[in-house]
Tab-separated table of N, CA and C in Angstrom:
chain	number	residue	atom	x	y	z
A	1	UNK	N	0.849	-1.174	0.000
A	1	UNK	CA	0.000	0.000	0.000
A	1	UNK	C	0.894	1.236	0.000
A	2	UNK	N	0.505	2.199	-0.805
A	2	UNK	CA	1.257	3.445	-0.901
A	2	UNK	C	1.155	4.224	0.407
A	3	UNK	N	2.216	4.937	0.741
A	3	UNK	CA	2.243	5.692	1.994
A	3	UNK	C	1.220	6.830	2.000
A	4	UNK	N	0.970	7.449	0.851
A	4	UNK	CA	-0.010	8.538	0.815
A	4	UNK	C	-1.401	8.030	1.179
A	5	UNK	N	-1.700	6.776	0.833
A	5	UNK	CA	-2.988	6.180	1.186
A	5	UNK	C	-3.072	5.991	2.700
A	6	UNK	N	-1.969	5.564	3.294
A	6	UNK	CA	-1.928	5.394	4.744
A	6	UNK	C	-2.172	6.738	5.429
A	7	UNK	N	-1.532	7.808	4.910
A	7	UNK	CA	-1.744	9.145	5.476
A	7	UNK	C	-3.213	9.553	5.377
A	8	UNK	N	-3.846	9.272	4.243
A	8	UNK	CA	-5.256	9.642	4.077
A	8	UNK	C	-6.170	8.823	4.979
A	9	UNK	N	-5.846	7.561	5.183
A	9	UNK	CA	-6.631	6.737	6.107
A	9	UNK	C	-6.505	7.291	7.519
A	10	UNK	N	-5.273	7.629	7.928
A	10	UNK	CA	-5.071	8.250	9.243
A	10	UNK	C	-5.854	9.555	9.370
A	11	UNK	N	-5.842	10.357	8.317
A	11	UNK	CA	-6.580	11.621	8.335
A	11	UNK	C	-8.072	11.359	8.496
A	12	UNK	N	-8.592	10.383	7.781
A	12	UNK	CA	-10.011	10.045	7.889
A	12	UNK	C	-10.388	9.589	9.282
A	13	UNK	N	-9.545	8.762	9.876
A	13	UNK	CA	-9.802	8.277	11.240
A	13	UNK	C	-9.801	9.456	12.217
A	14	UNK	N	-8.824	10.343	12.073
A	14	UNK	CA	-8.742	11.511	12.967
A	14	UNK	C	-9.990	12.384	12.849
A	15	UNK	N	-10.456	12.601	11.640
A	15	UNK	CA	-11.623	13.460	11.436
A	15	UNK	C	-12.878	12.811	12.025
A	16	UNK	N	-13.025	11.516	11.830
A	16	UNK	CA	-14.194	10.815	12.382
A	16	UNK	C	-14.171	10.860	13.908
A	17	UNK	N	-13.031	10.588	14.517
A	17	UNK	CA	-12.925	10.636	15.979
A	17	UNK	C	-13.153	12.064	16.472
A	18	UNK	N	-12.679	13.040	15.710
A	18	UNK	CA	-12.901	14.445	16.074
A	18	UNK	C	-14.381	14.774	16.122
A	19	UNK	N	-15.150	14.230	15.214
A	19	UNK	CA	-16.592	14.474	15.216
A	19	UNK	C	-17.248	13.964	16.494
A	20	UNK	N	-16.643	12.983	17.121
A	20	UNK	CA	-17.194	12.435	18.356
A	20	UNK	C	-16.742	13.201	19.592
A	21	UNK	N	-15.597	13.882	19.511
A	21	UNK	CA	-15.039	14.529	20.698
A	21	UNK	C	-15.148	16.048	20.700
A	22	UNK	N	-15.127	16.684	19.551
A	22	UNK	CA	-15.176	18.149	19.419
A	22	UNK	C	-14.071	18.868	20.186
A	23	UNK	N	-12.853	18.339	20.136
A	23	UNK	CA	-11.725	19.000	20.779
A	23	UNK	C	-10.950	19.880	19.807
A	24	UNK	N	-11.076	19.663	18.544
A	24	UNK	CA	-10.382	20.325	17.442
A	24	UNK	C	-8.949	19.850	17.263
A	25	UNK	N	-8.325	19.264	18.267
A	25	UNK	CA	-6.935	18.848	18.121
A	25	UNK	C	-6.798	17.695	17.141
A	26	UNK	N	-7.727	16.771	17.165
A	26	UNK	CA	-7.656	15.657	16.216
A	26	UNK	C	-7.940	16.128	14.794
A	27	UNK	N	-8.753	17.161	14.645
A	27	UNK	CA	-8.996	17.730	13.320
A	27	UNK	C	-7.701	18.291	12.753
A	28	UNK	N	-6.943	18.994	13.596
A	28	UNK	CA	-5.681	19.560	13.120
A	28	UNK	C	-4.703	18.442	12.747
A	29	UNK	N	-4.687	17.368	13.529
A	29	UNK	CA	-3.825	16.226	13.182
A	29	UNK	C	-4.260	15.604	11.862
A	30	UNK	N	-5.557	15.529	11.634
A	30	UNK	CA	-6.068	15.000	10.370
A	30	UNK	C	-5.649	15.857	9.191
A	31	UNK	N	-5.731	17.171	9.363
A	31	UNK	CA	-5.301	18.079	8.291
A	31	UNK	C	-3.799	17.946	8.056
A	32	UNK	N	-3.020	17.800	9.132
A	32	UNK	CA	-1.579	17.576	8.986
A	32	UNK	C	-1.291	16.292	8.222
A	33	UNK	N	-2.092	15.250	8.465
A	33	UNK	CA	-1.915	13.988	7.740
A	33	UNK	C	-2.251	14.152	6.260
A	34	UNK	N	-3.235	14.984	5.933
A	34	UNK	CA	-3.558	15.251	4.524
A	34	UNK	C	-2.379	15.950	3.850
A	35	UNK	N	-1.778	16.922	4.525
A	35	UNK	CA	-0.603	17.598	3.970
A	35	UNK	C	0.543	16.606	3.761
A	36	UNK	N	0.725	15.686	4.704
A	36	UNK	CA	1.768	14.668	4.553
A	36	UNK	C	1.482	13.776	3.349
A	37	UNK	N	0.208	13.457	3.117
A	37	UNK	CA	-0.159	12.641	1.954
A	37	UNK	C	0.162	13.364	0.655
A	38	UNK	N	-0.118	14.665	0.613
A	38	UNK	CA	0.180	15.453	-0.588
A	38	UNK	C	1.690	15.497	-0.830
A	39	UNK	N	2.454	15.682	0.228
A	39	UNK	CA	3.918	15.685	0.082
A	39	UNK	C	4.396	14.337	-0.448
A	40	UNK	N	3.808	13.246	0.040
A	40	UNK	CA	4.205	11.911	-0.430
A	40	UNK	C	3.873	11.718	-1.910
A	41	UNK	N	2.792	12.342	-2.375
A	41	UNK	CA	2.459	12.228	-3.801
A	41	UNK	C	3.526	12.885	-4.670
A	42	UNK	N	4.043	14.049	-4.232
A	42	UNK	CA	5.039	14.777	-5.023
A	42	UNK	C	6.471	14.318	-4.758
A	43	UNK	N	6.748	13.854	-3.535
A	43	UNK	CA	8.095	13.399	-3.167
A	43	UNK	C	8.002	12.034	-2.497
A	44	UNK	N	7.757	10.979	-3.272
A	44	UNK	CA	7.609	9.641	-2.667
A	44	UNK	C	8.877	9.231	-1.907
A	45	UNK	N	8.678	8.651	-0.743
A	45	UNK	CA	9.797	8.156	0.048
A	45	UNK	C	10.444	9.191	0.951
A	46	UNK	N	9.940	10.404	0.968
A	46	UNK	CA	10.523	11.453	1.806
A	46	UNK	C	9.766	11.507	3.137
A	47	UNK	N	9.845	10.436	3.882
A	47	UNK	CA	9.074	10.296	5.117
A	47	UNK	C	9.384	11.406	6.118
A	48	UNK	N	10.648	11.743	6.263
A	48	UNK	CA	11.023	12.784	7.224
A	48	UNK	C	10.385	14.120	6.819
A	49	UNK	N	10.419	14.455	5.539
A	49	UNK	CA	9.808	15.694	5.056
A	49	UNK	C	8.292	15.671	5.299
A	50	UNK	N	7.665	14.533	5.049
A	50	UNK	CA	6.219	14.400	5.264
A	50	UNK	C	5.859	14.647	6.725
A	51	UNK	N	6.598	14.030	7.621
A	51	UNK	CA	6.328	14.184	9.052
A	51	UNK	C	6.568	15.619	9.497
A	52	UNK	N	7.666	16.214	9.029
A	52	UNK	CA	7.981	17.591	9.421
A	52	UNK	C	6.905	18.548	8.914
A	53	UNK	N	6.508	18.432	7.658
A	53	UNK	CA	5.474	19.316	7.099
A	53	UNK	C	4.148	19.103	7.845
A	54	UNK	N	3.790	17.857	8.089
A	54	UNK	CA	2.560	17.564	8.829
A	54	UNK	C	2.585	18.180	10.221
A	55	UNK	N	3.703	18.059	10.920
A	55	UNK	CA	3.824	18.633	12.267
A	55	UNK	C	3.776	20.154	12.244
A	56	UNK	N	4.414	20.770	11.262
A	56	UNK	CA	4.395	22.225	11.160
A	56	UNK	C	2.964	22.716	10.914
A	57	UNK	N	2.223	22.030	10.046
A	57	UNK	CA	0.835	22.404	9.781
A	57	UNK	C	-0.002	22.291	11.049
A	58	UNK	N	0.163	21.189	11.780
A	58	UNK	CA	-0.587	20.992	13.028
A	58	UNK	C	-0.234	22.088	14.035
A	59	UNK	N	1.036	22.400	14.161
A	59	UNK	CA	1.474	23.440	15.094
A	59	UNK	C	0.884	24.805	14.729
A	60	UNK	N	0.932	25.145	13.452
A	60	UNK	CA	0.377	26.433	13.008
A	60	UNK	C	-1.123	26.486	13.274
A	61	UNK	N	-1.839	25.429	12.929
A	61	UNK	CA	-3.287	25.409	13.163
A	61	UNK	C	-3.611	25.505	14.650
A	62	UNK	N	-2.854	24.804	15.474
A	62	UNK	CA	-3.104	24.825	16.914
A	62	UNK	C	-2.873	26.211	17.493
A	63	UNK	N	-1.772	26.845	17.114
A	63	UNK	CA	-1.429	28.159	17.665
A	63	UNK	C	-2.407	29.234	17.205
A	64	UNK	N	-2.715	29.253	15.915
A	64	UNK	CA	-3.526	30.342	15.383
A	64	UNK	C	-5.029	30.157	15.570
A	65	UNK	N	-5.457	28.969	15.915
A	65	UNK	CA	-6.900	28.773	16.115
A	65	UNK	C	-7.265	28.605	17.590
A	66	UNK	N	-6.308	28.729	18.471
A	66	UNK	CA	-6.580	28.593	19.909
A	66	UNK	C	-7.656	29.563	20.389
A	67	UNK	N	-7.630	30.848	20.012
A	67	UNK	CA	-8.705	31.745	20.460
A	67	UNK	C	-10.088	31.313	19.964
A	68	UNK	N	-10.149	30.793	18.748
A	68	UNK	CA	-11.436	30.344	18.210
A	68	UNK	C	-11.951	29.137	18.981
A	69	UNK	N	-11.095	28.164	19.239
A	69	UNK	CA	-11.539	26.975	19.974
A	69	UNK	C	-11.891	27.328	21.416
A	70	UNK	N	-11.157	28.253	22.013
A	70	UNK	CA	-11.460	28.676	23.378
A	70	UNK	C	-12.842	29.326	23.433
A	71	UNK	N	-13.153	30.155	22.451
A	71	UNK	CA	-14.462	30.806	22.388
A	71	UNK	C	-15.572	29.777	22.172
A	72	UNK	N	-15.320	28.794	21.333
A	72	UNK	CA	-16.309	27.742	21.074
A	72	UNK	C	-16.606	26.957	22.348
A	73	UNK	N	-15.560	26.580	23.071
A	73	UNK	CA	-15.747	25.811	24.301
A	73	UNK	C	-16.390	26.640	25.408
A	74	UNK	N	-16.212	27.947	25.369
A	74	UNK	CA	-16.796	28.807	26.397
A	74	UNK	C	-18.248	29.171	26.104
A	75	UNK	N	-18.719	28.851	24.897
A	75	UNK	CA	-20.098	29.195	24.556
A	75	UNK	C	-21.067	28.438	25.449
A	76	UNK	N	-22.255	28.975	25.597
A	76	UNK	CA	-23.242	28.394	26.501
A	76	UNK	C	-23.805	27.077	25.990
A	77	UNK	N	-23.788	26.864	24.696
A	77	UNK	CA	-24.381	25.650	24.138
A	77	UNK	C	-23.431	24.462	24.138
A	78	UNK	N	-22.148	24.692	24.374
A	78	UNK	CA	-21.176	23.604	24.331
A	78	UNK	C	-21.243	22.781	25.603
A	79	UNK	N	-21.395	21.470	25.447
A	79	UNK	CA	-21.385	20.562	26.591
A	79	UNK	C	-20.425	19.430	26.278
A	80	UNK	N	-19.478	19.245	27.143
A	80	UNK	CA	-18.552	18.140	27.041
A	80	UNK	C	-19.276	16.867	27.476
A	81	UNK	N	-18.887	15.736	26.923
A	81	UNK	CA	-19.515	14.464	27.277
A	81	UNK	C	-19.421	14.221	28.780
A	82	UNK	N	-18.284	14.555	29.359
A	82	UNK	CA	-18.119	14.322	30.791
A	82	UNK	C	-18.965	15.266	31.623
A	83	UNK	N	-19.262	16.466	31.111
A	83	UNK	CA	-20.142	17.387	31.833
A	83	UNK	C	-21.537	16.792	31.975
A	84	UNK	N	-21.952	16.049	30.993
A	84	UNK	CA	-23.279	15.444	31.021
A	84	UNK	C	-23.381	14.324	32.050
A	85	UNK	N	-22.253	13.827	32.533
A	85	UNK	CA	-22.268	12.758	33.531
A	85	UNK	C	-22.636	13.266	34.920
A	86	UNK	N	-22.385	14.541	35.179
A	86	UNK	CA	-22.664	15.098	36.505
A	86	UNK	C	-24.157	14.976	36.793
A	87	UNK	N	-24.467	14.377	37.954
A	87	UNK	CA	-25.850	14.171	38.357
A	87	UNK	C	-26.402	12.806	37.991
A	88	UNK	N	-25.668	12.046	37.179
A	88	UNK	CA	-26.135	10.718	36.792
A	88	UNK	C	-25.770	9.694	37.859
A	89	UNK	N	-26.567	8.641	37.914
A	89	UNK	CA	-26.349	7.575	38.881
A	89	UNK	C	-25.540	6.455	38.245
A	90	UNK	N	-24.860	5.707	39.090
A	90	UNK	CA	-24.076	4.585	38.621
A	90	UNK	C	-23.884	3.580	39.730
A	91	UNK	N	-22.954	2.664	39.501
A	91	UNK	CA	-22.677	1.606	40.463
A	91	UNK	C	-21.170	1.384	40.546
A	92	UNK	N	-20.704	1.039	41.733
A	92	UNK	CA	-19.274	0.801	41.948
A	92	UNK	C	-18.925	-0.593	41.443
A	93	UNK	N	-17.927	-0.678	40.566
A	93	UNK	CA	-17.449	-1.974	40.060
A	93	UNK	C	-16.219	-2.441	40.827
A	94	UNK	N	-15.339	-1.500	41.169
A	94	UNK	CA	-14.164	-1.778	41.997
A	94	UNK	C	-14.162	-0.767	43.130
A	95	UNK	N	-13.899	-1.226	44.321
A	95	UNK	CA	-13.984	-0.382	45.512
A	95	UNK	C	-13.205	0.920	45.352
A	96	UNK	N	-13.783	1.987	45.891
A	96	UNK	CA	-13.152	3.303	45.884
A	96	UNK	C	-12.660	3.560	47.302
A	97	UNK	N	-11.348	3.686	47.470
A	97	UNK	CA	-10.765	3.956	48.788
A	97	UNK	C	-10.492	5.451	48.917
A	98	UNK	N	-10.241	5.883	50.127
A	98	UNK	CA	-9.953	7.302	50.363
A	98	UNK	C	-8.663	7.739	49.681
A	99	UNK	N	-7.711	6.816	49.527
A	99	UNK	CA	-6.412	7.175	48.958
A	99	UNK	C	-6.186	6.639	47.545
A	100	UNK	N	-7.155	5.909	47.004
A	100	UNK	CA	-6.976	5.326	45.675
A	100	UNK	C	-8.299	5.327	44.913
A	101	UNK	N	-8.247	5.677	43.633
A	101	UNK	CA	-9.481	5.655	42.852
A	101	UNK	C	-9.958	4.231	42.599
A	102	UNK	N	-11.225	4.114	42.335
A	102	UNK	CA	-11.821	2.841	41.966
A	102	UNK	C	-12.462	2.970	40.601
A	103	UNK	N	-13.276	1.979	40.258
A	103	UNK	CA	-13.946	1.972	38.960
A	103	UNK	C	-15.453	1.986	39.189
A	104	UNK	N	-16.144	2.869	38.475
A	104	UNK	CA	-17.603	2.934	38.549
A	104	UNK	C	-18.172	2.801	37.145
A	105	UNK	N	-19.418	2.384	37.087
A	105	UNK	CA	-20.123	2.290	35.812
A	105	UNK	C	-21.260	3.307	35.848
A	106	UNK	N	-21.252	4.200	34.868
A	106	UNK	CA	-22.304	5.200	34.727
A	106	UNK	C	-22.861	5.034	33.317
A	107	UNK	N	-24.130	4.678	33.232
A	107	UNK	CA	-24.703	4.368	31.924
A	107	UNK	C	-24.052	3.100	31.393
A	108	UNK	N	-23.539	3.164	30.184
A	108	UNK	CA	-22.870	2.005	29.582
A	108	UNK	C	-21.352	2.115	29.624
A	109	UNK	N	-20.830	3.094	30.368
A	109	UNK	CA	-19.395	3.336	30.368
A	109	UNK	C	-18.802	3.159	31.753
A	110	UNK	N	-17.540	2.756	31.792
A	110	UNK	CA	-16.829	2.650	33.063
A	110	UNK	C	-15.843	3.804	33.164
A	111	UNK	N	-15.677	4.312	34.398
A	111	UNK	CA	-14.829	5.465	34.649
A	111	UNK	C	-14.027	5.234	35.917
A	112	UNK	N	-12.863	5.856	35.986
A	112	UNK	CA	-12.124	5.924	37.242
A	112	UNK	C	-12.848	6.941	38.111
A	113	UNK	N	-12.894	6.668	39.412
A	113	UNK	CA	-13.633	7.572	40.293
A	113	UNK	C	-12.962	7.667	41.652
A	114	UNK	N	-13.131	8.832	42.267
A	114	UNK	CA	-12.682	9.050	43.635
A	114	UNK	C	-13.895	9.478	44.449
A	115	UNK	N	-13.737	9.381	45.764
A	115	UNK	CA	-14.816	9.769	46.657
A	115	UNK	C	-14.226	10.224	47.979
A	116	UNK	N	-14.970	11.048	48.698
A	116	UNK	CA	-14.538	11.498	50.017
A	116	UNK	C	-14.650	10.405	51.060
A	117	UNK	N	-15.479	9.420	50.768
A	117	UNK	CA	-15.664	8.290	51.687
A	117	UNK	C	-15.430	7.001	50.917
A	118	UNK	N	-14.975	5.954	51.594
A	118	UNK	CA	-14.777	4.676	50.908
A	118	UNK	C	-16.103	4.109	50.404
A	119	UNK	N	-16.065	3.537	49.221
A	119	UNK	CA	-17.242	2.905	48.633
A	119	UNK	C	-16.901	1.466	48.273
A	120	UNK	N	-17.830	0.560	48.504
A	120	UNK	CA	-17.585	-0.853	48.216
A	120	UNK	C	-18.284	-1.252	46.921
A	121	UNK	N	-17.824	-2.359	46.377
A	121	UNK	CA	-18.381	-2.886	45.135
A	121	UNK	C	-19.883	-3.111	45.296
A	122	UNK	N	-20.635	-2.660	44.291
A	122	UNK	CA	-22.074	-2.851	44.287
A	122	UNK	C	-22.879	-1.678	44.814
A	123	UNK	N	-22.229	-0.717	45.470
A	123	UNK	CA	-22.951	0.441	46.008
A	123	UNK	C	-23.401	1.358	44.875
A	124	UNK	N	-24.560	1.988	45.071
A	124	UNK	CA	-25.048	2.977	44.120
A	124	UNK	C	-24.359	4.307	44.390
A	125	UNK	N	-24.015	4.999	43.323
A	125	UNK	CA	-23.325	6.291	43.439
A	125	UNK	C	-24.017	7.317	42.561
A	126	UNK	N	-23.679	8.575	42.795
A	126	UNK	CA	-24.100	9.666	41.922
A	126	UNK	C	-22.860	10.502	41.623
A	127	UNK	N	-22.733	10.955	40.389
A	127	UNK	CA	-21.577	11.738	39.973
A	127	UNK	C	-21.758	13.177	40.447
A	128	UNK	N	-20.774	13.666	41.207
A	128	UNK	CA	-20.819	15.018	41.768
A	128	UNK	C	-20.105	16.009	40.862
A	129	UNK	N	-18.920	15.642	40.377
A	129	UNK	CA	-18.158	16.508	39.481
A	129	UNK	C	-17.179	15.640	38.708
A	130	UNK	N	-16.424	16.300	37.867
A	130	UNK	CA	-15.477	15.550	37.042
A	130	UNK	C	-14.127	16.224	37.034
A	131	UNK	N	-13.099	15.418	36.839
A	131	UNK	CA	-11.759	15.928	36.596
A	131	UNK	C	-11.477	15.714	35.126
A	132	UNK	N	-10.199	15.589	34.751
A	132	UNK	CA	-9.879	15.340	33.351
A	132	UNK	C	-10.343	13.963	32.901
A	133	UNK	N	-10.064	12.951	33.704
A	133	UNK	CA	-10.490	11.595	33.338
A	133	UNK	C	-11.027	10.837	34.541
A	134	UNK	N	-11.209	11.523	35.654
A	134	UNK	CA	-11.660	10.881	36.887
A	134	UNK	C	-12.916	11.594	37.379
A	135	UNK	N	-13.903	10.811	37.773
A	135	UNK	CA	-15.141	11.373	38.308
A	135	UNK	C	-15.070	11.443	39.822
A	136	UNK	N	-15.692	12.454	40.398
A	136	UNK	CA	-15.865	12.530	41.855
A	136	UNK	C	-17.292	12.075	42.118
A	137	UNK	N	-17.431	11.038	42.927
A	137	UNK	CA	-18.751	10.454	43.178
A	137	UNK	C	-19.053	10.434	44.658
A	138	UNK	N	-20.331	10.301	44.983
A	138	UNK	CA	-20.797	10.142	46.356
A	138	UNK	C	-21.751	8.961	46.392
A	139	UNK	N	-21.928	8.424	47.597
A	139	UNK	CA	-22.885	7.351	47.781
A	139	UNK	C	-24.269	7.927	47.515
A	140	UNK	N	-25.090	7.137	46.821
A	140	UNK	CA	-26.432	7.584	46.501
A	140	UNK	C	-27.421	6.774	47.312
A	141	UNK	N	-28.293	7.448	47.998
A	141	UNK	CA	-29.215	6.750	48.894
A	141	UNK	C	-30.613	6.598	48.366
A	142	UNK	N	-30.908	7.108	47.157
A	142	UNK	CA	-32.280	7.107	46.676
A	142	UNK	C	-32.602	5.895	45.934
């Protein structure tokens, strides 16, 4: 398989995943991969040049579009997937200790979670807030 095809497949995957996350960073990586594919069409076998051009494009897009993405994320209509978890109920799959996170299931997904109090496997929880990849949960009594 030609390398330019591989670059285009990577670009397609990045764009599709970007549609699910709305972070914009994967979109920029996808565009960088398209530029690398174009370079491969004109200069076959110049892998280092392809990677460098792709990285420069991603860097330029990231730097110059940061204010736009910041404004988009600050808009009132934007909701991150993890923001939607706050207030939802779940169940503890692996015990949550005071000093170590555990695993909880909220909806159809499993998440790392911490709590102010120890929680045992099988307890019902409610999501109080979120970190980058860890949920803060409390015991749910309802």
